[in-house]
PDB file of C-alpha atoms in Angstrom:
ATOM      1  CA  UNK M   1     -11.419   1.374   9.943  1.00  0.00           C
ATOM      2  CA  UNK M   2      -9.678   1.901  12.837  1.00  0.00           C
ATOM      3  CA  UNK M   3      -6.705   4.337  14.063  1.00  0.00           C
ATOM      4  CA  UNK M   4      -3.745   4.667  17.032  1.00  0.00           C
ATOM      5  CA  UNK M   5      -5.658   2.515  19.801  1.00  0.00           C
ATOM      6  CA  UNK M   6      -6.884  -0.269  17.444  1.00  0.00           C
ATOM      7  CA  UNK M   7      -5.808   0.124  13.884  1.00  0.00           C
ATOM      8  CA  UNK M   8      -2.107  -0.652  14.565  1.00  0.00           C
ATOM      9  CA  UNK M   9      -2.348  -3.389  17.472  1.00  0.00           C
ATOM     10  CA  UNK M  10      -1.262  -6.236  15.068  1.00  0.00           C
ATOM     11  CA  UNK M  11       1.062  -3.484  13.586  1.00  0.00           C
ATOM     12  CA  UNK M  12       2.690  -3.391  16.874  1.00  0.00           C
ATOM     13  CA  UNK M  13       2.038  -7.190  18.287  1.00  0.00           C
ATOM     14  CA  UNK M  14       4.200  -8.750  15.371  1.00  0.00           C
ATOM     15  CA  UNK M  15       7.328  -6.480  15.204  1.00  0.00           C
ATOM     16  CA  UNK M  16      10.652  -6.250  18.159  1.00  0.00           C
ATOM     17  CA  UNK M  17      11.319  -2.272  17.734  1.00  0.00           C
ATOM     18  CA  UNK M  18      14.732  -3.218  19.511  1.00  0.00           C
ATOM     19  CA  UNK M  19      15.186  -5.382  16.015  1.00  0.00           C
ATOM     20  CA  UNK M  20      13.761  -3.576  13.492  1.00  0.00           C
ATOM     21  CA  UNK M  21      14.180  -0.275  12.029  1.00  0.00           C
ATOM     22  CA  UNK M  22      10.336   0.339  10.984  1.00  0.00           C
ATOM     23  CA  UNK M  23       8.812   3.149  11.912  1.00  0.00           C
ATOM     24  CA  UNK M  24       7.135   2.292  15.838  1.00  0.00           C
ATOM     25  CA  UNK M  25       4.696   4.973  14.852  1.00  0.00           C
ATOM     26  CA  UNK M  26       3.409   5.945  17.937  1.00  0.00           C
ATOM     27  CA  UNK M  27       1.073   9.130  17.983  1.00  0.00           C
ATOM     28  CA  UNK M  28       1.142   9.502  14.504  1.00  0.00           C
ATOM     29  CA  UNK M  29      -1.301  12.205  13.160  1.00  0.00           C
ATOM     30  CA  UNK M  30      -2.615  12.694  10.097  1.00  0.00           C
ATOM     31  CA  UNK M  31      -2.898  16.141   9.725  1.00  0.00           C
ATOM     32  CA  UNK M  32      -4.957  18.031   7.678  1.00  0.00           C
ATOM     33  CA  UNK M  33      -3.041  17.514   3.955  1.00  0.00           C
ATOM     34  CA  UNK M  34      -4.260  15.633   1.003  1.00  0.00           C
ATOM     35  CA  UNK M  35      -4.337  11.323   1.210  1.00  0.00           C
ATOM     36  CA  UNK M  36      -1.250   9.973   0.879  1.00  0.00           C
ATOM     37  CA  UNK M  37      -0.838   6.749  -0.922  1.00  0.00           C
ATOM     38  CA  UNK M  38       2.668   4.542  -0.934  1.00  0.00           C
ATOM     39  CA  UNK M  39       3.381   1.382  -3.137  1.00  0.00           C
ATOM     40  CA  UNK M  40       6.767  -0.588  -1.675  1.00  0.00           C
ATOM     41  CA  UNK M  41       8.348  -3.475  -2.820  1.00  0.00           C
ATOM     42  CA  UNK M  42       9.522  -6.418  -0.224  1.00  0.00           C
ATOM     43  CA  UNK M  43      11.771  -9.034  -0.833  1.00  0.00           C
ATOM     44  CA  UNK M  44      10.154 -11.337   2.076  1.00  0.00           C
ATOM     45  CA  UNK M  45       9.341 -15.102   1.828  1.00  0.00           C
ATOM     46  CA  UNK M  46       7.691 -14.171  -1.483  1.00  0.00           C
ATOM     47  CA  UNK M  47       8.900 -10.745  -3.564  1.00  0.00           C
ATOM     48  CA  UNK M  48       5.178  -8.637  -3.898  1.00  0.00           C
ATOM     49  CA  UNK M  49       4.271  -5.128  -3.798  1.00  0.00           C
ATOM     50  CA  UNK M  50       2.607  -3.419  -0.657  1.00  0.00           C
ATOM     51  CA  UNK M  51       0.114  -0.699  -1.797  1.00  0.00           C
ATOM     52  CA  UNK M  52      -0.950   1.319   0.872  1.00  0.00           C
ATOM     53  CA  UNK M  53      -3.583   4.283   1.330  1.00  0.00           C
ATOM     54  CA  UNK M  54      -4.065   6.706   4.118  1.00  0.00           C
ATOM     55  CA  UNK M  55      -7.220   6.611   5.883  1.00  0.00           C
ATOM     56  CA  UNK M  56      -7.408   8.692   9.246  1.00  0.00           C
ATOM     57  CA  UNK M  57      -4.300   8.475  10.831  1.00  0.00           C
ATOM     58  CA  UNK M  58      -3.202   5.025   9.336  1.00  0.00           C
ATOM     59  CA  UNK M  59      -2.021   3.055   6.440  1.00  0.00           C
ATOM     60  CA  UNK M  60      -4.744   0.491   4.896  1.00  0.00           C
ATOM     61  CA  UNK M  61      -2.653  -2.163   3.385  1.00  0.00           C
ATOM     62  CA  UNK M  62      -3.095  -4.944   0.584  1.00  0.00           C
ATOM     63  CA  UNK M  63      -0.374  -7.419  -0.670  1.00  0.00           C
ATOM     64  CA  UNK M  64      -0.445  -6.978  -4.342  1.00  0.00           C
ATOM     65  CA  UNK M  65       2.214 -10.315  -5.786  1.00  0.00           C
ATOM     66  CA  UNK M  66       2.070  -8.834  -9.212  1.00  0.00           C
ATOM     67  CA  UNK M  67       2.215  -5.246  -8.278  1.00  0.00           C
ATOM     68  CA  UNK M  68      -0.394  -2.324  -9.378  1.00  0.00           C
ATOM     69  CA  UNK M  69      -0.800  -1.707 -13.460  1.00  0.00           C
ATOM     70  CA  UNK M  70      -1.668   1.261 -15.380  1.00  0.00           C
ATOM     71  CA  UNK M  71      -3.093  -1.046 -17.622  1.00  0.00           C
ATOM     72  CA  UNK M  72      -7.077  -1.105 -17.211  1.00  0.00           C
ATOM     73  CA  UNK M  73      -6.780  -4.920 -18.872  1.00  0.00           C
ATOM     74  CA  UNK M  74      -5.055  -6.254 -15.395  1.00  0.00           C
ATOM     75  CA  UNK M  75      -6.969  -7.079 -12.607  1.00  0.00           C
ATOM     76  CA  UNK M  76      -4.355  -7.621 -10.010  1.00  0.00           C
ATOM     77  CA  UNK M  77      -4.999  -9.516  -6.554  1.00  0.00           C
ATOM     78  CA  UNK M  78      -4.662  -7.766  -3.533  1.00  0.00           C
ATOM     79  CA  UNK M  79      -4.923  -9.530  -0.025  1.00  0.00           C
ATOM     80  CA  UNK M  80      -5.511  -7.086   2.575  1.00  0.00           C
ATOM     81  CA  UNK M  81      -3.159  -7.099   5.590  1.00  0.00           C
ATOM     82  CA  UNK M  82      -2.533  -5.338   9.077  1.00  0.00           C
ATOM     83  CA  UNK M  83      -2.701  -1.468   8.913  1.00  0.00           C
ATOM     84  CA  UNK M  84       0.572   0.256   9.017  1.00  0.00           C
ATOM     85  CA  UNK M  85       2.210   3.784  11.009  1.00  0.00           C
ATOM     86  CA  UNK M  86       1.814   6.865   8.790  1.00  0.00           C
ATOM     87  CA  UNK M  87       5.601   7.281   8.733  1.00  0.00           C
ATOM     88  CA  UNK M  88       5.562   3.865   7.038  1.00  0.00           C
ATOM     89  CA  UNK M  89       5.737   6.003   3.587  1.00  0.00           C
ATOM     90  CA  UNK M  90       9.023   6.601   3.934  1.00  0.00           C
ATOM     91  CA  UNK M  91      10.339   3.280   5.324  1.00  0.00           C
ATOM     92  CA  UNK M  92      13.472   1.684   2.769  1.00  0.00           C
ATOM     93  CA  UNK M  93      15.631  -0.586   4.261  1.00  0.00           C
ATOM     94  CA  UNK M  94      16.078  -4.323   5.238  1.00  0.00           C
ATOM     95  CA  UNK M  95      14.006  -6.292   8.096  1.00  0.00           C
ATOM     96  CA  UNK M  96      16.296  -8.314   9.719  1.00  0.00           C
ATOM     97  CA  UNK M  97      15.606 -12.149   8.964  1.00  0.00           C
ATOM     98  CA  UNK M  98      13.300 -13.995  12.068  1.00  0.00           C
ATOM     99  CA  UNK M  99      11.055 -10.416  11.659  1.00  0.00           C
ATOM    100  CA  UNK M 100       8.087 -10.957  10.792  1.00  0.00           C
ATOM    101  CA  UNK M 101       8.425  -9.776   7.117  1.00  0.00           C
ATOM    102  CA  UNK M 102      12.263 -10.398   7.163  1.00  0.00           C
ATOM    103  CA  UNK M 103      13.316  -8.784   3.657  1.00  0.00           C
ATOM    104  CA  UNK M 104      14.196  -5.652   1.856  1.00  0.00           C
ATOM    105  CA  UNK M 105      11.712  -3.087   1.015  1.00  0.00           C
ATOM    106  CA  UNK M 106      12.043   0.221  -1.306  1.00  0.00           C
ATOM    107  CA  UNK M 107       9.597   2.854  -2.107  1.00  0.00           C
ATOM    108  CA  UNK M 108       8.533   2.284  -5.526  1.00  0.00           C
ATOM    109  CA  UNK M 109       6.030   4.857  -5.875  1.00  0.00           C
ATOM    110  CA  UNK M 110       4.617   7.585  -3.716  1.00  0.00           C
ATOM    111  CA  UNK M 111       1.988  10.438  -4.142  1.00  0.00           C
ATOM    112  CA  UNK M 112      -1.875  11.781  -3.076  1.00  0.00           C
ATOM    113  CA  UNK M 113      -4.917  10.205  -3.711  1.00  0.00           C
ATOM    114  CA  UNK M 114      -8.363  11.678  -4.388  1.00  0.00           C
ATOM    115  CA  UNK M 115     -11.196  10.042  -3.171  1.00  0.00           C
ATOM    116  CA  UNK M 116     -13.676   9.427  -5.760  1.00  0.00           C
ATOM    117  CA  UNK M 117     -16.345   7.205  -4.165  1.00  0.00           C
ATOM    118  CA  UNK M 118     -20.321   8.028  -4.577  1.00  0.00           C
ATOM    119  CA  UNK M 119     -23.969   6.303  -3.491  1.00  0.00           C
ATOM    120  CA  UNK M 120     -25.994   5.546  -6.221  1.00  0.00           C
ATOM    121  CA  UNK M 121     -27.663   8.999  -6.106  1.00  0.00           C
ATOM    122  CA  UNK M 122     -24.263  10.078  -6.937  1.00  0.00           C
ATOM    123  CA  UNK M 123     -23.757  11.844  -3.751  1.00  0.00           C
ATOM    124  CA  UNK M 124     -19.763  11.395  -2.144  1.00  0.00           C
ATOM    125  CA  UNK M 125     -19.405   8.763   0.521  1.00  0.00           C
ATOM    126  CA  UNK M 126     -16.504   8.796   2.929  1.00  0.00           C
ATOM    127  CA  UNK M 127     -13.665   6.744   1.915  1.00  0.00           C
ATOM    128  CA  UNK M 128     -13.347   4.642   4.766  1.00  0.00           C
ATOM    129  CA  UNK M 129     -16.871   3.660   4.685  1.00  0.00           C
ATOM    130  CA  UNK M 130     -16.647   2.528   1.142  1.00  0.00           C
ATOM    131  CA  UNK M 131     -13.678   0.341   1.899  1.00  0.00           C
ATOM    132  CA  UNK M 132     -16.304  -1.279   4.510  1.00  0.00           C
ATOM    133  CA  UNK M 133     -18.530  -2.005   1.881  1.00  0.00           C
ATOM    134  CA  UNK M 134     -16.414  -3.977  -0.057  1.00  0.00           C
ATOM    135  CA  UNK M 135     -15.732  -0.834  -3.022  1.00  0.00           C
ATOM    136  CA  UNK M 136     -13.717   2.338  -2.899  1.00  0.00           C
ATOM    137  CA  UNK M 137     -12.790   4.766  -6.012  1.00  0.00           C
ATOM    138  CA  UNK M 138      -9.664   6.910  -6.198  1.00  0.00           C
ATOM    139  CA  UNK M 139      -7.468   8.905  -8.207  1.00  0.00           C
ATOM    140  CA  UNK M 140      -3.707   8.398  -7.806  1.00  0.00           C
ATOM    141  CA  UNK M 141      -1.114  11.190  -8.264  1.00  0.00           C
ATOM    142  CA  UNK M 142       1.830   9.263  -8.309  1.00  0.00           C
ATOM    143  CA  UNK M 143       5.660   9.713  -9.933  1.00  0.00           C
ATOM    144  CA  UNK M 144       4.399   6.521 -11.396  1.00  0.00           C
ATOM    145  CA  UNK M 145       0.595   5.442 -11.115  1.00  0.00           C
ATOM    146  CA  UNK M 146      -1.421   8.264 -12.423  1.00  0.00           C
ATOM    147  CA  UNK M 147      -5.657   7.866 -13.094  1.00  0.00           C
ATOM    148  CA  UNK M 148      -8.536   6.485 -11.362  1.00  0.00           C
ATOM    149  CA  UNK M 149      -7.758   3.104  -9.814  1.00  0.00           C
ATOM    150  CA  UNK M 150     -11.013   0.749  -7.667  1.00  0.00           C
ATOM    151  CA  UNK M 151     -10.325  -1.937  -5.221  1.00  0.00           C
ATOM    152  CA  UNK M 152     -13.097  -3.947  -4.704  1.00  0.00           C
ATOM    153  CA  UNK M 153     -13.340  -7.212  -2.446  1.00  0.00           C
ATOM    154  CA  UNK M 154     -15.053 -10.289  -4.138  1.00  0.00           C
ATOM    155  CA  UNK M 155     -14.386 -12.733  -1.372  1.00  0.00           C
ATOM    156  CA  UNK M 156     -15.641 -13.550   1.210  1.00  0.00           C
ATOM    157  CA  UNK M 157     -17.775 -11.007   3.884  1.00  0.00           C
ATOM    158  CA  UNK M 158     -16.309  -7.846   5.793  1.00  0.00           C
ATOM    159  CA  UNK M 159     -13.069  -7.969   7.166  1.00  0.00           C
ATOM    160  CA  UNK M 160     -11.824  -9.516  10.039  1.00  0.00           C
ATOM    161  CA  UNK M 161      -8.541  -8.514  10.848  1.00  0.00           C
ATOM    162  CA  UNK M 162      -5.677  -8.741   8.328  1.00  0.00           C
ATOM    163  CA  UNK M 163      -6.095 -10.908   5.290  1.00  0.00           C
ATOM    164  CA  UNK M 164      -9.574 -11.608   7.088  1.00  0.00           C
ATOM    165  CA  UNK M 165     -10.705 -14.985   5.069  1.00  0.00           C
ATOM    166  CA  UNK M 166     -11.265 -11.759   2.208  1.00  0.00           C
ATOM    167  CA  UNK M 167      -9.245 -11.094  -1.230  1.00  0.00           C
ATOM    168  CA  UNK M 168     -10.034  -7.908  -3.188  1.00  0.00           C
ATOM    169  CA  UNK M 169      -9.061  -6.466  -6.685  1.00  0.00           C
ATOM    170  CA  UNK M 170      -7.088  -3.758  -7.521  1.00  0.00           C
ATOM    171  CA  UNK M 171      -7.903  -2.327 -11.311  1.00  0.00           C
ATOM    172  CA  UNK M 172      -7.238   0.667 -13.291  1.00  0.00           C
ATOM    173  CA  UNK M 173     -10.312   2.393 -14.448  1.00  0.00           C
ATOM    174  CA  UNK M 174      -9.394   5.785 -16.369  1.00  0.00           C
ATOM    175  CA  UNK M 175      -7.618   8.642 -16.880  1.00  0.00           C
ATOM    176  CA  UNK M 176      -3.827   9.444 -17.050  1.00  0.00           C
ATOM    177  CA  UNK M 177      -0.624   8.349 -17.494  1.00  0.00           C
ATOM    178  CA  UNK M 178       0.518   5.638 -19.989  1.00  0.00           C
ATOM    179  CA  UNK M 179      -1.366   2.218 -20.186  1.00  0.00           C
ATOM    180  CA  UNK M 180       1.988  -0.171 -19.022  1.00  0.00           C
ATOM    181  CA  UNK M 181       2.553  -3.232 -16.844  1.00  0.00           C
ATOM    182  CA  UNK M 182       4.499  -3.845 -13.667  1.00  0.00           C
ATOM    183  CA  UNK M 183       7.903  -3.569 -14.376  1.00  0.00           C
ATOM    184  CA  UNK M 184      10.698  -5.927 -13.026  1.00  0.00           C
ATOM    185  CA  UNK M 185      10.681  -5.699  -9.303  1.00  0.00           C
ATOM    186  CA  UNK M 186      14.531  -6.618  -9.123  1.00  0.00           C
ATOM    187  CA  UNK M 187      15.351  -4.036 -11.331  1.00  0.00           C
ATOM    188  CA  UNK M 188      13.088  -1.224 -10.438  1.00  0.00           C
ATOM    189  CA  UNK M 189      14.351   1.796  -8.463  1.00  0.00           C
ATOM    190  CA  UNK M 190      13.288   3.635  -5.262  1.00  0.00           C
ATOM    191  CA  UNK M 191      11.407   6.871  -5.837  1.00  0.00           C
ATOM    192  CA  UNK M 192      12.813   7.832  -2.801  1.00  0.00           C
ATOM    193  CA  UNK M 193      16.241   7.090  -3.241  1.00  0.00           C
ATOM    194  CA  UNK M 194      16.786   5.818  -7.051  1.00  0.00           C
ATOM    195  CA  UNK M 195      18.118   2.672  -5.129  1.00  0.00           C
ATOM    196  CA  UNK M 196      17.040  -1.086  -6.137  1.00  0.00           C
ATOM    197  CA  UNK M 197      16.571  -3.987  -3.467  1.00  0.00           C
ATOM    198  CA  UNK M 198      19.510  -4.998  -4.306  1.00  0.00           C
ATOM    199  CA  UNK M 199      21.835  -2.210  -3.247  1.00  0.00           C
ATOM    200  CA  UNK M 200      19.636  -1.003  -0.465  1.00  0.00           C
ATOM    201  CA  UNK M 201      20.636  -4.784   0.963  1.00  0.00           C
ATOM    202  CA  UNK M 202      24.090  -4.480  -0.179  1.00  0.00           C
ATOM    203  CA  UNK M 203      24.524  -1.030   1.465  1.00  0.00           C
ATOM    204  CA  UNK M 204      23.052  -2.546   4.889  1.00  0.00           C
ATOM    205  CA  UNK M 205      25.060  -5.320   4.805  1.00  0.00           C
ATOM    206  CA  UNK M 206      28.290  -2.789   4.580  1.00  0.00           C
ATOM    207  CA  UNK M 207      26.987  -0.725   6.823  1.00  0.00           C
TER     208      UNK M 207
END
């Protein structure tokens, strides 16, 4: 799935680090803690959700426009994009307009993920791999996703760079937390910072 030498070439090909205050993340390791997973919204072109899962040293990426639900009635889209830095987790702030993804982004939820993926003998196959097949299983600890959450692609073949010609679905399956919707991405706060888009760009602007 690719890591520092390939996974974050279009990362890196798309972005002026002399412009932009996201995260260059060069030499990023992953250590050896528990998955981290990251859901951010961004106020680009379009306002969506960026869910993002750590696998090796990188960030696998999806647009989600509607945003994950904890209800296991919403299948959400989720069009897969470039892989980002590892310190991307933490990144709240506004990318200045001509970046690519000009906008303001906040971290609406954060946590660990379990990897719940198995064969059909029921023995445990490695997360990455099952995102190459087209279906990976997980369990999110999140301050606000909670439960066992799938992604599974259901067009087009395997992957060929971001978006890749491929869409997948992201869908609550079981366990935890509260069956809700996405709320209001204007009004929604940072788990980070208890900020909203709206006064993360207002305190950039002043700054």
């Amino acid at each position: 799935m690719g890591g520092e030498g390939d996974g974050l070439r279009d990362y890196h090909g798309r972005r002026d680090f002399g412009r932009t205050g996201e995260p260059a993340g060069r030499g990023a390791s992953a250590g050896s803690g528990e998955c981290r997973f990251v859901v951010q919204i961004h106020d680009a072109s379009t306002l969506h959700f960026d869910f993002r899962l750590q696998v090796g040293d990188v960030l696998k990426s999806w647009s989600v426009p509607k945003g994950p639900s904890g209800d296991p009635s919403d299948k959400r889209l989720a069009v897969p994009t470039e892989d980002h830095p590892l310190d991307y987790e933490d990144f709240e702030g506004v990318i200045p307009a001509g970046e690519y993804g000009g906008g303001t982004v906040i971290v609406w939820d954060r946590g660990t993920y379990e990897p719940l993926s198995h064969d059909r003998r029921g023995r445990p196959v490695d997360f990455a791999e099952s995102l190459e097949r087209g279906h990976a299983r997980f369990r999110l600890h999140g301050e606000k996703l909670r439960g066992e959450y799938a992604l599974t692609r259901f067009r087009g073949g395997r992957d060929g760079g971001p978006g890749g010609g491929t869409a997948w679905l992201l869908v609550k399956t079981a366990g935890g937390g509260r069956a809700h919707g996405t709320p209001d991405p204007r009004r929604a706060r940072s788990a980070r910072t208890g900020r909203t888009l709206a006064r993360v760009a207002a305190e950039e602007r002043t700054a």
